[in-house]
Amino acid sequence: MAALAVFVLAPLPLGSTDLIWICIWCALMAASLVTADLEGIGREDVRLLTPLLVTLAMVAAIVIVQEWREPPFAHGNPVWQLPSTGLGIPAPSRISTTVSGPWLALGYPLLLAMVFIRAFAISTDASSARRLLLILAWAGCAYAVYGILAEVSDPNGLLSRRKEAYLGYATGTFVNRNTAAVFWGSSAILFLVPLLRFAHRRDHPDAPVSPRFSDRVTFYSSSPVALGIGFTICVTATAMTGSRAGLLLSICALLLVCGLYLAPLPIGKLRRWGYVAGTPFVALLLLQLVGGAVAGRIGTYGLFDEQRSNAYQRAIAIIHDYPMLGIGWGNFEATFPAYRTAELGSLGIWDRAHSTPLELAAELGLPAAAFIVACCLWYIYLLLRSSLRRKRDRYIPIIGASVAALGLIHSCIDFSVQIPGFGVFFAAIVGCGLAQSIPSELRK
């Protein structure tokens, strides 16, 4: 399937950050959607996808407005006055800082939307959703194996080129170690839930199982050793990235998985409180066992990056100057130098705000960013509610909720979801989880 190829291969070409790869993946996803069997999509499914479609239409409309020549309803960006005043060359005023930036940047949200919808359509059938998650889990494990072996055998190499940054840390096929950490942390989540189910079945061997759903139990309980190995590999690779936020948030996401899985189970108050009390100790133990390099970096540099904090302040200054329609989608890199201060020094290119919500607000304006954030929060709420209430296949929305929380929270302090190699993987998992958040009886 073309869709599965995109889900699995997107991380391979250095995270697919080059525009050519976004075009290739968009073409494949468009072909997959056109030829897809959508008979399983019902009224409830369309209702669930509506906020995503509205968001995509809103972004497209804002891009059109930002590219409008001499907009009668808003003041143009002052940068377009420079050719006229300084060089005497007449230039039409626009809201966007650049002419081509918004159009070029529109391809990636289109790709994410198509991946989300295609994964959603595949996962309306529970057995297909289980197969999709299993494929993604082992794909993530394969990338983790490569990342570990590459770091051991050639720590200065990055596929066919030499590393320019993050020397001594595993990045796999990604350039940035923070993105690699969240990618492998998400892969670890895919292995943890079947392991939890296996442990629960062993504690309750007499629990009734309907023959109709025996394949579900087989999925959970088959090859627990292999699942454990996959989980260990992904966690190890996450730790080898040396990413402070990546590892800490991945550990928190793994604990969230355990909490969502155990919360509805009748395990007794004493045992439940025992789990709650033991959670911090488990997190610290896991950090010490696999996160020695990360713990060392936290001890040396602390949890917060002063330069990143200064960059956030500069991004807020941009938002203050362009609050309604922003500086143009994809124009942060072109605009930031004018706001850069001496505290940031002369090294480094700030092509991203290192906070996706701030970058959205700077490029699209506060109203659009607020709507996108509200849409994400609404989907997370639906996933969490289904994780606690659903009777069958509850593990699927649990995975979706945990991966969504990990990716979105990390993107508040970095840009992992903005990297296509992880963004495609992320959207496929969340779309799968959301499709199974609808009770089966509503699809009849």
GROMACS .gro file of C-alpha atoms in nm:
model
  444
    1MET     CA    1   0.000   0.000   0.000
    2ALA     CA    2   0.120   0.348  -0.085
    3ALA     CA    3  -0.002   0.483   0.248
    4LEU     CA    4   0.191   0.228   0.452
    5ALA     CA    5   0.503   0.301   0.247
    6VAL     CA    6   0.474   0.670   0.335
    7PHE     CA    7   0.411   0.595   0.705
    8VAL     CA    8   0.716   0.369   0.726
    9LEU     CA    9   0.962   0.543   0.490
   10ALA     CA   10   0.905   0.909   0.582
   11PRO     CA   11   1.173   0.909   0.858
   12LEU     CA   12   1.435   0.755   0.626
   13PRO     CA   13   1.562   1.043   0.405
   14LEU     CA   14   1.696   1.252   0.695
   15GLY     CA   15   1.347   1.312   0.832
   16SER     CA   16   1.209   1.415   0.489
   17THR     CA   17   1.283   1.780   0.558
   18ASP     CA   18   1.363   1.857   0.194
   19LEU     CA   19   1.074   1.993  -0.010
   20ILE     CA   20   1.112   1.721  -0.274
   21TRP     CA   21   1.025   1.453  -0.020
   22ILE     CA   22   0.717   1.640   0.095
   23CYS     CA   23   0.605   1.656  -0.269
   24ILE     CA   24   0.669   1.282  -0.318
   25TRP     CA   25   0.483   1.184  -0.002
   26CYS     CA   26   0.193   1.419  -0.090
   27ALA     CA   27   0.163   1.257  -0.434
   28LEU     CA   28   0.161   0.906  -0.287
   29MET     CA   29  -0.092   1.000  -0.018
   30ALA     CA   30  -0.318   1.167  -0.273
   31ALA     CA   31  -0.308   0.852  -0.488
   32SER     CA   32  -0.382   0.638  -0.181
   33LEU     CA   33  -0.681   0.852  -0.082
   34VAL     CA   34  -0.823   0.856  -0.435
   35THR     CA   35  -0.809   0.477  -0.462
   36ALA     CA   36  -0.909   0.406  -0.100
   37ASP     CA   37  -1.221   0.214  -0.005
   38LEU     CA   38  -1.412   0.461   0.211
   39GLU     CA   39  -1.721   0.249   0.272
   40GLY     CA   40  -1.625   0.215   0.638
   41ILE     CA   41  -1.646   0.594   0.688
   42GLY     CA   42  -1.977   0.685   0.850
   43ARG     CA   43  -2.150   0.998   0.970
   44GLU     CA   44  -1.974   0.993   1.308
   45ASP     CA   45  -1.638   0.961   1.135
   46VAL     CA   46  -1.706   1.263   0.913
   47ARG     CA   47  -1.814   1.460   1.220
   48LEU     CA   48  -1.491   1.365   1.394
   49LEU     CA   49  -1.278   1.473   1.097
   50THR     CA   50  -1.461   1.804   1.048
   51PRO     CA   51  -1.238   2.011   1.283
   52LEU     CA   52  -0.930   1.893   1.091
   53LEU     CA   53  -1.084   1.982   0.754
   54VAL     CA   54  -1.196   2.321   0.884
   55THR     CA   55  -0.846   2.387   1.017
   56LEU     CA   56  -0.689   2.298   0.683
   57ALA     CA   57  -0.935   2.524   0.497
   58MET     CA   58  -0.863   2.806   0.744
   59VAL     CA   59  -0.487   2.780   0.691
   60ALA     CA   60  -0.536   2.782   0.312
   61ALA     CA   61  -0.758   3.091   0.336
   62ILE     CA   62  -0.505   3.273   0.554
   63VAL     CA   63  -0.226   3.190   0.308
   64ILE     CA   64  -0.432   3.341   0.026
   65VAL     CA   65  -0.491   3.655   0.231
   66GLN     CA   66  -0.122   3.678   0.324
   67GLU     CA   67  -0.025   3.662  -0.044
   68TRP     CA   68  -0.284   3.920  -0.151
   69ARG     CA   69  -0.132   4.215  -0.335
   70GLU     CA   70  -0.222   4.551  -0.180
   71PRO     CA   71  -0.473   4.403   0.069
   72PRO     CA   72  -0.757   4.655   0.125
   73PHE     CA   73  -0.853   4.504   0.462
   74ALA     CA   74  -0.514   4.507   0.640
   75HIS     CA   75  -0.183   4.690   0.649
   76GLY     CA   76   0.093   4.533   0.444
   77ASN     CA   77   0.421   4.419   0.592
   78PRO     CA   78   0.663   4.716   0.628
   79VAL     CA   79   0.937   4.511   0.457
   80TRP     CA   80   0.773   4.585   0.119
   81GLN     CA   81   0.830   4.958   0.166
   82LEU     CA   82   1.210   4.911   0.156
   83PRO     CA   83   1.245   4.856  -0.223
   84SER     CA   84   1.038   5.168  -0.292
   85THR     CA   85   1.203   5.401  -0.041
   86GLY     CA   86   1.558   5.267  -0.054
   87LEU     CA   87   1.601   5.160  -0.417
   88GLY     CA   88   1.318   5.338  -0.590
   89ILE     CA   89   1.177   5.010  -0.716
   90PRO     CA   90   0.797   4.988  -0.684
   91ALA     CA   91   0.687   4.673  -0.504
   92PRO     CA   92   0.329   4.569  -0.427
   93SER     CA   93   0.259   4.547  -0.056
   94ARG     CA   94   0.169   4.211   0.101
   95ILE     CA   95   0.104   4.079   0.449
   96SER     CA   96   0.357   3.802   0.396
   97THR     CA   97   0.726   3.881   0.444
   98THR     CA   98   0.813   3.677   0.132
   99VAL     CA   99   0.631   3.598  -0.191
  100SER     CA  100   0.682   3.222  -0.212
  101GLY     CA  101   0.715   3.127   0.156
  102PRO     CA  102   0.346   3.066   0.236
  103TRP     CA  103   0.281   2.859  -0.078
  104LEU     CA  104   0.585   2.640  -0.021
  105ALA     CA  105   0.498   2.591   0.346
  106LEU     CA  106   0.141   2.484   0.267
  107GLY     CA  107   0.252   2.142   0.140
  108TYR     CA  108   0.344   2.005   0.483
  109PRO     CA  109   0.010   2.068   0.661
  110LEU     CA  110  -0.160   1.920   0.354
  111LEU     CA  111   0.059   1.608   0.390
  112LEU     CA  112  -0.019   1.577   0.762
  113ALA     CA  113  -0.391   1.611   0.696
  114MET     CA  114  -0.385   1.342   0.425
  115VAL     CA  115  -0.183   1.105   0.647
  116PHE     CA  116  -0.422   1.162   0.935
  117ILE     CA  117  -0.732   1.100   0.722
  118ARG     CA  118  -0.583   0.792   0.551
  119ALA     CA  119  -0.476   0.636   0.880
  120PHE     CA  120  -0.819   0.718   1.021
  121ALA     CA  121  -0.991   0.548   0.725
  122ILE     CA  122  -0.773   0.237   0.759
  123SER     CA  123  -0.839   0.217   1.132
  124THR     CA  124  -1.217   0.231   1.125
  125ASP     CA  125  -1.181  -0.148   1.118
  126ALA     CA  126  -1.029  -0.266   1.448
  127SER     CA  127  -0.823  -0.549   1.298
  128SER     CA  128  -0.673  -0.312   1.041
  129ALA     CA  129  -0.593  -0.066   1.319
  130ARG     CA  130  -0.411  -0.337   1.513
  131ARG     CA  131  -0.207  -0.435   1.209
  132LEU     CA  132  -0.120  -0.072   1.137
  133LEU     CA  133   0.008  -0.015   1.492
  134LEU     CA  134   0.210  -0.335   1.480
  135ILE     CA  135   0.374  -0.232   1.152
  136LEU     CA  136   0.455   0.113   1.290
  137ALA     CA  137   0.595  -0.038   1.609
  138TRP     CA  138   0.842  -0.263   1.429
  139ALA     CA  139   0.930   0.012   1.181
  140GLY     CA  140   1.020   0.238   1.475
  141CYS     CA  141   1.221  -0.047   1.629
  142ALA     CA  142   1.410  -0.097   1.301
  143TYR     CA  143   1.504   0.271   1.296
  144ALA     CA  144   1.612   0.241   1.661
  145VAL     CA  145   1.835  -0.060   1.581
  146TYR     CA  146   1.993   0.137   1.299
  147GLY     CA  147   2.042   0.440   1.525
  148ILE     CA  148   2.216   0.233   1.793
  149LEU     CA  149   2.439   0.046   1.547
  150ALA     CA  150   2.526   0.365   1.359
  151GLU     CA  151   2.626   0.539   1.681
  152VAL     CA  152   2.843   0.247   1.787
  153SER     CA  153   3.009   0.183   1.449
  154ASP     CA  154   3.028   0.535   1.302
  155PRO     CA  155   2.935   0.804   1.556
  156ASN     CA  156   3.022   1.084   1.314
  157GLY     CA  157   2.813   0.950   1.025
  158LEU     CA  158   2.458   1.032   0.922
  159LEU     CA  159   2.346   0.795   0.646
  160SER     CA  160   2.557   0.897   0.345
  161ARG     CA  161   2.696   1.219   0.495
  162ARG     CA  162   2.893   1.335   0.795
  163LYS     CA  163   2.729   1.470   1.108
  164GLU     CA  164   2.759   1.843   1.156
  165ALA     CA  165   2.600   1.852   1.501
  166TYR     CA  166   2.511   1.627   1.796
  167LEU     CA  167   2.838   1.437   1.768
  168GLY     CA  168   2.850   1.149   2.014
  169TYR     CA  169   2.471   1.111   2.029
  170ALA     CA  170   2.238   0.880   1.840
  171THR     CA  171   2.009   1.050   1.589
  172GLY     CA  172   1.928   0.759   1.356
  173THR     CA  173   1.805   0.894   1.025
  174PHE     CA  174   1.717   1.233   1.177
  175VAL     CA  175   1.947   1.533   1.185
  176ASN     CA  176   1.813   1.654   1.521
  177ARG     CA  177   1.849   1.434   1.830
  178ASN     CA  178   1.540   1.581   1.997
  179THR     CA  179   1.318   1.468   1.710
  180ALA     CA  180   1.484   1.124   1.717
  181ALA     CA  181   1.417   1.096   2.092
  182VAL     CA  182   1.046   1.169   2.055
  183PHE     CA  183   1.021   0.936   1.755
  184TRP     CA  184   1.172   0.644   1.947
  185GLY     CA  185   0.976   0.735   2.259
  186SER     CA  186   0.657   0.706   2.054
  187SER     CA  187   0.776   0.370   1.921
  188ALA     CA  188   0.833   0.250   2.279
  189ILE     CA  189   0.470   0.335   2.359
  190LEU     CA  190   0.357   0.107   2.077
  191PHE     CA  191   0.535  -0.185   2.247
  192LEU     CA  192   0.442  -0.104   2.606
  193VAL     CA  193   0.064  -0.139   2.579
  194PRO     CA  194   0.070  -0.501   2.449
  195LEU     CA  195   0.315  -0.582   2.730
  196LEU     CA  196   0.075  -0.435   2.986
  197ARG     CA  197  -0.207  -0.641   2.840
  198PHE     CA  198   0.004  -0.956   2.857
  199ALA     CA  199   0.086  -0.889   3.223
  200HIS     CA  200  -0.280  -0.826   3.300
  201ARG     CA  201  -0.389  -1.149   3.130
  202ARG     CA  202  -0.139  -1.344   3.339
  203ASP     CA  203  -0.278  -1.190   3.657
  204HIS     CA  204  -0.633  -1.277   3.545
  205PRO     CA  205  -0.604  -1.606   3.354
  206ASP     CA  206  -0.970  -1.689   3.409
  207ALA     CA  207  -1.106  -1.370   3.254
  208PRO     CA  208  -1.369  -1.462   2.992
  209VAL     CA  209  -1.274  -1.411   2.630
  210SER     CA  210  -1.527  -1.417   2.350
  211PRO     CA  211  -1.420  -1.634   2.054
  212ARG     CA  212  -1.513  -1.345   1.830
  213PHE     CA  213  -1.231  -1.139   1.981
  214SER     CA  214  -0.974  -1.415   2.032
  215ASP     CA  215  -0.748  -1.260   1.767
  216ARG     CA  216  -0.725  -0.951   1.982
  217VAL     CA  217  -0.590  -1.154   2.274
  218THR     CA  218  -0.349  -1.332   2.038
  219PHE     CA  219  -0.217  -0.994   1.928
  220TYR     CA  220  -0.163  -0.888   2.287
  221SER     CA  221  -0.016  -1.208   2.423
  222SER     CA  222   0.192  -1.336   2.130
  223SER     CA  223   0.569  -1.305   2.150
  224PRO     CA  224   0.594  -1.109   2.476
  225VAL     CA  225   0.970  -1.161   2.466
  226ALA     CA  226   0.987  -1.001   2.122
  227LEU     CA  227   0.768  -0.713   2.240
  228GLY     CA  228   0.992  -0.667   2.543
  229ILE     CA  229   1.302  -0.663   2.324
  230GLY     CA  230   1.142  -0.406   2.093
  231PHE     CA  231   1.048  -0.188   2.390
  232THR     CA  232   1.399  -0.210   2.536
  233ILE     CA  233   1.561  -0.120   2.203
  234CYS     CA  234   1.340   0.186   2.157
  235VAL     CA  235   1.396   0.312   2.514
  236THR     CA  236   1.771   0.256   2.481
  237ALA     CA  237   1.783   0.449   2.155
  238THR     CA  238   1.582   0.731   2.315
  239ALA     CA  239   1.836   0.755   2.597
  240MET     CA  240   2.131   0.750   2.354
  241THR     CA  241   2.007   1.069   2.190
  242GLY     CA  242   2.105   1.265   2.503
  243SER     CA  243   1.790   1.475   2.463
  244ARG     CA  244   1.677   1.608   2.801
  245ALA     CA  245   1.320   1.696   2.708
  246GLY     CA  246   1.291   1.399   2.470
  247LEU     CA  247   1.378   1.138   2.732
  248LEU     CA  248   1.196   1.301   3.025
  249LEU     CA  249   0.876   1.351   2.827
  250SER     CA  250   0.901   0.999   2.685
  251ILE     CA  251   0.922   0.859   3.038
  252CYS     CA  252   0.620   1.070   3.136
  253ALA     CA  253   0.432   0.940   2.830
  254LEU     CA  254   0.513   0.580   2.927
  255LEU     CA  255   0.380   0.649   3.276
  256LEU     CA  256   0.069   0.804   3.119
  257VAL     CA  257   0.018   0.480   2.925
  258CYS     CA  258   0.032   0.281   3.249
  259GLY     CA  259  -0.208   0.522   3.421
  260LEU     CA  260  -0.464   0.515   3.140
  261TYR     CA  261  -0.447   0.138   3.114
  262LEU     CA  262  -0.480   0.073   3.488
  263ALA     CA  263  -0.731   0.346   3.577
  264PRO     CA  264  -1.054   0.164   3.473
  265LEU     CA  265  -0.942  -0.180   3.598
  266PRO     CA  266  -1.090  -0.318   3.921
  267ILE     CA  267  -0.759  -0.357   4.104
  268GLY     CA  268  -0.857  -0.229   4.448
  269LYS     CA  269  -0.781   0.099   4.623
  270LEU     CA  270  -0.471  -0.023   4.809
  271ARG     CA  271  -0.308  -0.157   4.496
  272ARG     CA  272  -0.407   0.152   4.299
  273TRP     CA  273  -0.251   0.389   4.553
  274GLY     CA  274   0.056   0.167   4.557
  275TYR     CA  275   0.092   0.222   4.184
  276VAL     CA  276   0.049   0.599   4.228
  277ALA     CA  277   0.310   0.613   4.505
  278GLY     CA  278   0.556   0.401   4.309
  279THR     CA  279   0.529   0.603   3.988
  280PRO     CA  280   0.791   0.869   4.077
  281PHE     CA  281   1.036   0.600   4.187
  282VAL     CA  282   0.988   0.407   3.863
  283ALA     CA  283   1.049   0.725   3.663
  284LEU     CA  284   1.370   0.805   3.853
  285LEU     CA  285   1.490   0.445   3.826
  286LEU     CA  286   1.428   0.440   3.451
  287LEU     CA  287   1.610   0.772   3.413
  288GLN     CA  288   1.911   0.639   3.604
  289LEU     CA  289   1.919   0.305   3.422
  290VAL     CA  290   1.898   0.430   3.065
  291GLY     CA  291   1.942   0.805   3.091
  292GLY     CA  292   2.291   0.845   3.233
  293ALA     CA  293   2.398   1.083   2.956
  294VAL     CA  294   2.076   1.280   2.988
  295ALA     CA  295   2.108   1.301   3.366
  296GLY     CA  296   2.463   1.426   3.318
  297ARG     CA  297   2.347   1.697   3.078
  298ILE     CA  298   2.073   1.802   3.319
  299GLY     CA  299   2.330   1.826   3.597
  300THR     CA  300   2.561   2.036   3.378
  301TYR     CA  301   2.320   2.258   3.187
  302GLY     CA  302   2.000   2.232   3.391
  303LEU     CA  303   1.654   2.172   3.251
  304PHE     CA  304   1.610   2.505   3.072
  305ASP     CA  305   1.806   2.656   2.785
  306GLU     CA  306   1.865   3.031   2.829
  307GLN     CA  307   1.912   3.088   2.456
  308ARG     CA  308   1.583   2.917   2.381
  309SER     CA  309   1.412   3.135   2.640
  310ASN     CA  310   1.550   3.445   2.465
  311ALA     CA  311   1.427   3.311   2.131
  312TYR     CA  312   1.079   3.267   2.281
  313GLN     CA  313   1.082   3.631   2.388
  314ARG     CA  314   1.177   3.739   2.037
  315ALA     CA  315   0.898   3.524   1.890
  316ILE     CA  316   0.652   3.689   2.129
  317ALA     CA  317   0.778   4.027   2.006
  318ILE     CA  318   0.695   3.923   1.648
  319ILE     CA  319   0.348   3.815   1.759
  320HIS     CA  320   0.303   4.151   1.932
  321ASP     CA  321   0.383   4.336   1.608
  322TYR     CA  322   0.170   4.109   1.383
  323PRO     CA  323  -0.108   3.971   1.607
  324MET     CA  324  -0.393   3.912   1.362
  325LEU     CA  325  -0.256   3.766   1.036
  326GLY     CA  326   0.107   3.701   1.124
  327ILE     CA  327   0.417   3.744   0.910
  328GLY     CA  328   0.327   3.479   0.654
  329TRP     CA  329   0.320   3.100   0.676
  330GLY     CA  330   0.676   2.966   0.661
  331ASN     CA  331   0.839   3.308   0.707
  332PHE     CA  332   0.983   3.275   1.058
  333GLU     CA  333   1.339   3.222   0.934
  334ALA     CA  334   1.318   3.528   0.707
  335THR     CA  335   1.175   3.753   0.979
  336PHE     CA  336   1.365   3.645   1.290
  337PRO     CA  337   1.702   3.815   1.209
  338ALA     CA  338   1.538   4.157   1.240
  339TYR     CA  339   1.433   4.068   1.596
  340ARG     CA  340   1.749   3.887   1.699
  341THR     CA  341   1.927   4.040   1.999
  342ALA     CA  342   2.284   4.028   2.125
  343GLU     CA  343   2.188   3.777   2.397
  344LEU     CA  344   2.149   3.510   2.129
  345GLY     CA  345   2.505   3.563   2.008
  346SER     CA  346   2.622   3.533   1.650
  347LEU     CA  347   2.629   3.154   1.620
  348GLY     CA  348   2.343   2.942   1.494
  349ILE     CA  349   2.059   2.993   1.249
  350TRP     CA  350   1.717   3.024   1.412
  351ASP     CA  351   1.506   2.887   1.130
  352ARG     CA  352   1.237   2.776   1.377
  353ALA     CA  353   1.096   2.922   1.698
  354HIS     CA  354   1.162   2.597   1.889
  355SER     CA  355   0.799   2.619   2.000
  356THR     CA  356   0.535   2.521   1.747
  357PRO     CA  357   0.249   2.718   1.910
  358LEU     CA  358   0.460   3.035   1.916
  359GLU     CA  359   0.567   2.982   1.556
  360LEU     CA  360   0.207   2.928   1.449
  361ALA     CA  361   0.102   3.248   1.622
  362ALA     CA  362   0.389   3.441   1.461
  363GLU     CA  363   0.324   3.310   1.110
  364LEU     CA  364  -0.056   3.278   1.101
  365GLY     CA  365  -0.168   3.517   1.374
  366LEU     CA  366  -0.312   3.461   1.720
  367PRO     CA  367  -0.673   3.375   1.615
  368ALA     CA  368  -0.561   3.097   1.378
  369ALA     CA  369  -0.306   2.960   1.627
  370ALA     CA  370  -0.569   2.957   1.903
  371PHE     CA  371  -0.809   2.765   1.678
  372ILE     CA  372  -0.542   2.506   1.589
  373VAL     CA  373  -0.450   2.459   1.956
  374ALA     CA  374  -0.819   2.423   2.048
  375CYS     CA  375  -0.862   2.158   1.777
  376CYS     CA  376  -0.562   1.961   1.910
  377LEU     CA  377  -0.692   1.982   2.267
  378TRP     CA  378  -1.035   1.862   2.154
  379TYR     CA  379  -0.885   1.555   1.986
  380ILE     CA  380  -0.673   1.478   2.292
  381TYR     CA  381  -0.983   1.502   2.509
  382LEU     CA  382  -1.167   1.255   2.285
  383LEU     CA  383  -0.872   1.014   2.298
  384LEU     CA  384  -0.844   1.036   2.677
  385ARG     CA  385  -1.217   0.987   2.725
  386SER     CA  386  -1.218   0.684   2.499
  387SER     CA  387  -0.909   0.546   2.675
  388LEU     CA  388  -1.102   0.538   3.002
  389ARG     CA  389  -1.450   0.444   2.877
  390ARG     CA  390  -1.415   0.214   2.578
  391LYS     CA  391  -1.470  -0.156   2.649
  392ARG     CA  392  -1.314  -0.318   2.341
  393ASP     CA  393  -0.982  -0.229   2.181
  394ARG     CA  394  -0.922   0.030   2.453
  395TYR     CA  395  -0.549   0.004   2.398
  396ILE     CA  396  -0.572   0.177   2.058
  397PRO     CA  397  -0.697   0.515   2.187
  398ILE     CA  398  -0.455   0.477   2.480
  399ILE     CA  399  -0.167   0.463   2.232
  400GLY     CA  400  -0.314   0.753   2.035
  401ALA     CA  401  -0.359   0.969   2.345
  402SER     CA  402  -0.010   0.899   2.480
  403VAL     CA  403   0.169   0.961   2.149
  404ALA     CA  404  -0.041   1.276   2.092
  405ALA     CA  405   0.048   1.408   2.438
  406LEU     CA  406   0.418   1.330   2.390
  407GLY     CA  407   0.445   1.488   2.045
  408LEU     CA  408   0.237   1.797   2.117
  409ILE     CA  409   0.390   1.877   2.456
  410HIS     CA  410   0.741   1.834   2.318
  411SER     CA  411   0.652   2.060   2.026
  412CYS     CA  412   0.564   2.334   2.273
  413ILE     CA  413   0.935   2.354   2.362
  414ASP     CA  414   1.081   2.231   2.033
  415PHE     CA  415   0.970   2.153   1.676
  416SER     CA  416   0.946   1.772   1.652
  417VAL     CA  417   0.601   1.768   1.488
  418GLN     CA  418   0.731   2.014   1.227
  419ILE     CA  419   0.978   1.752   1.100
  420PRO     CA  420   0.793   1.544   0.835
  421GLY     CA  421   0.971   1.219   0.925
  422PHE     CA  422   0.821   1.227   1.272
  423GLY     CA  423   0.508   1.425   1.182
  424VAL     CA  424   0.388   1.155   0.941
  425PHE     CA  425   0.453   0.880   1.197
  426PHE     CA  426   0.279   1.090   1.464
  427ALA     CA  427  -0.027   1.170   1.250
  428ALA     CA  428  -0.069   0.803   1.150
  429ILE     CA  429  -0.073   0.685   1.513
  430VAL     CA  430  -0.303   0.962   1.637
  431GLY     CA  431  -0.539   0.915   1.341
  432CYS     CA  432  -0.551   0.543   1.415
  433GLY     CA  433  -0.629   0.606   1.782
  434LEU     CA  434  -0.896   0.862   1.702
  435ALA     CA  435  -1.071   0.627   1.459
  436GLN     CA  436  -1.107   0.372   1.739
  437SER     CA  437  -1.233   0.633   1.985
  438ILE     CA  438  -1.577   0.594   1.831
  439PRO     CA  439  -1.779   0.312   1.992
  440SER     CA  440  -1.841   0.023   1.753
  441GLU     CA  441  -2.217   0.044   1.787
  442LEU     CA  442  -2.218   0.397   1.640
  443ARG     CA  443  -2.073   0.263   1.315
  444LYS     CA  444  -2.350   0.008   1.263
   0.00000   0.00000   0.00000
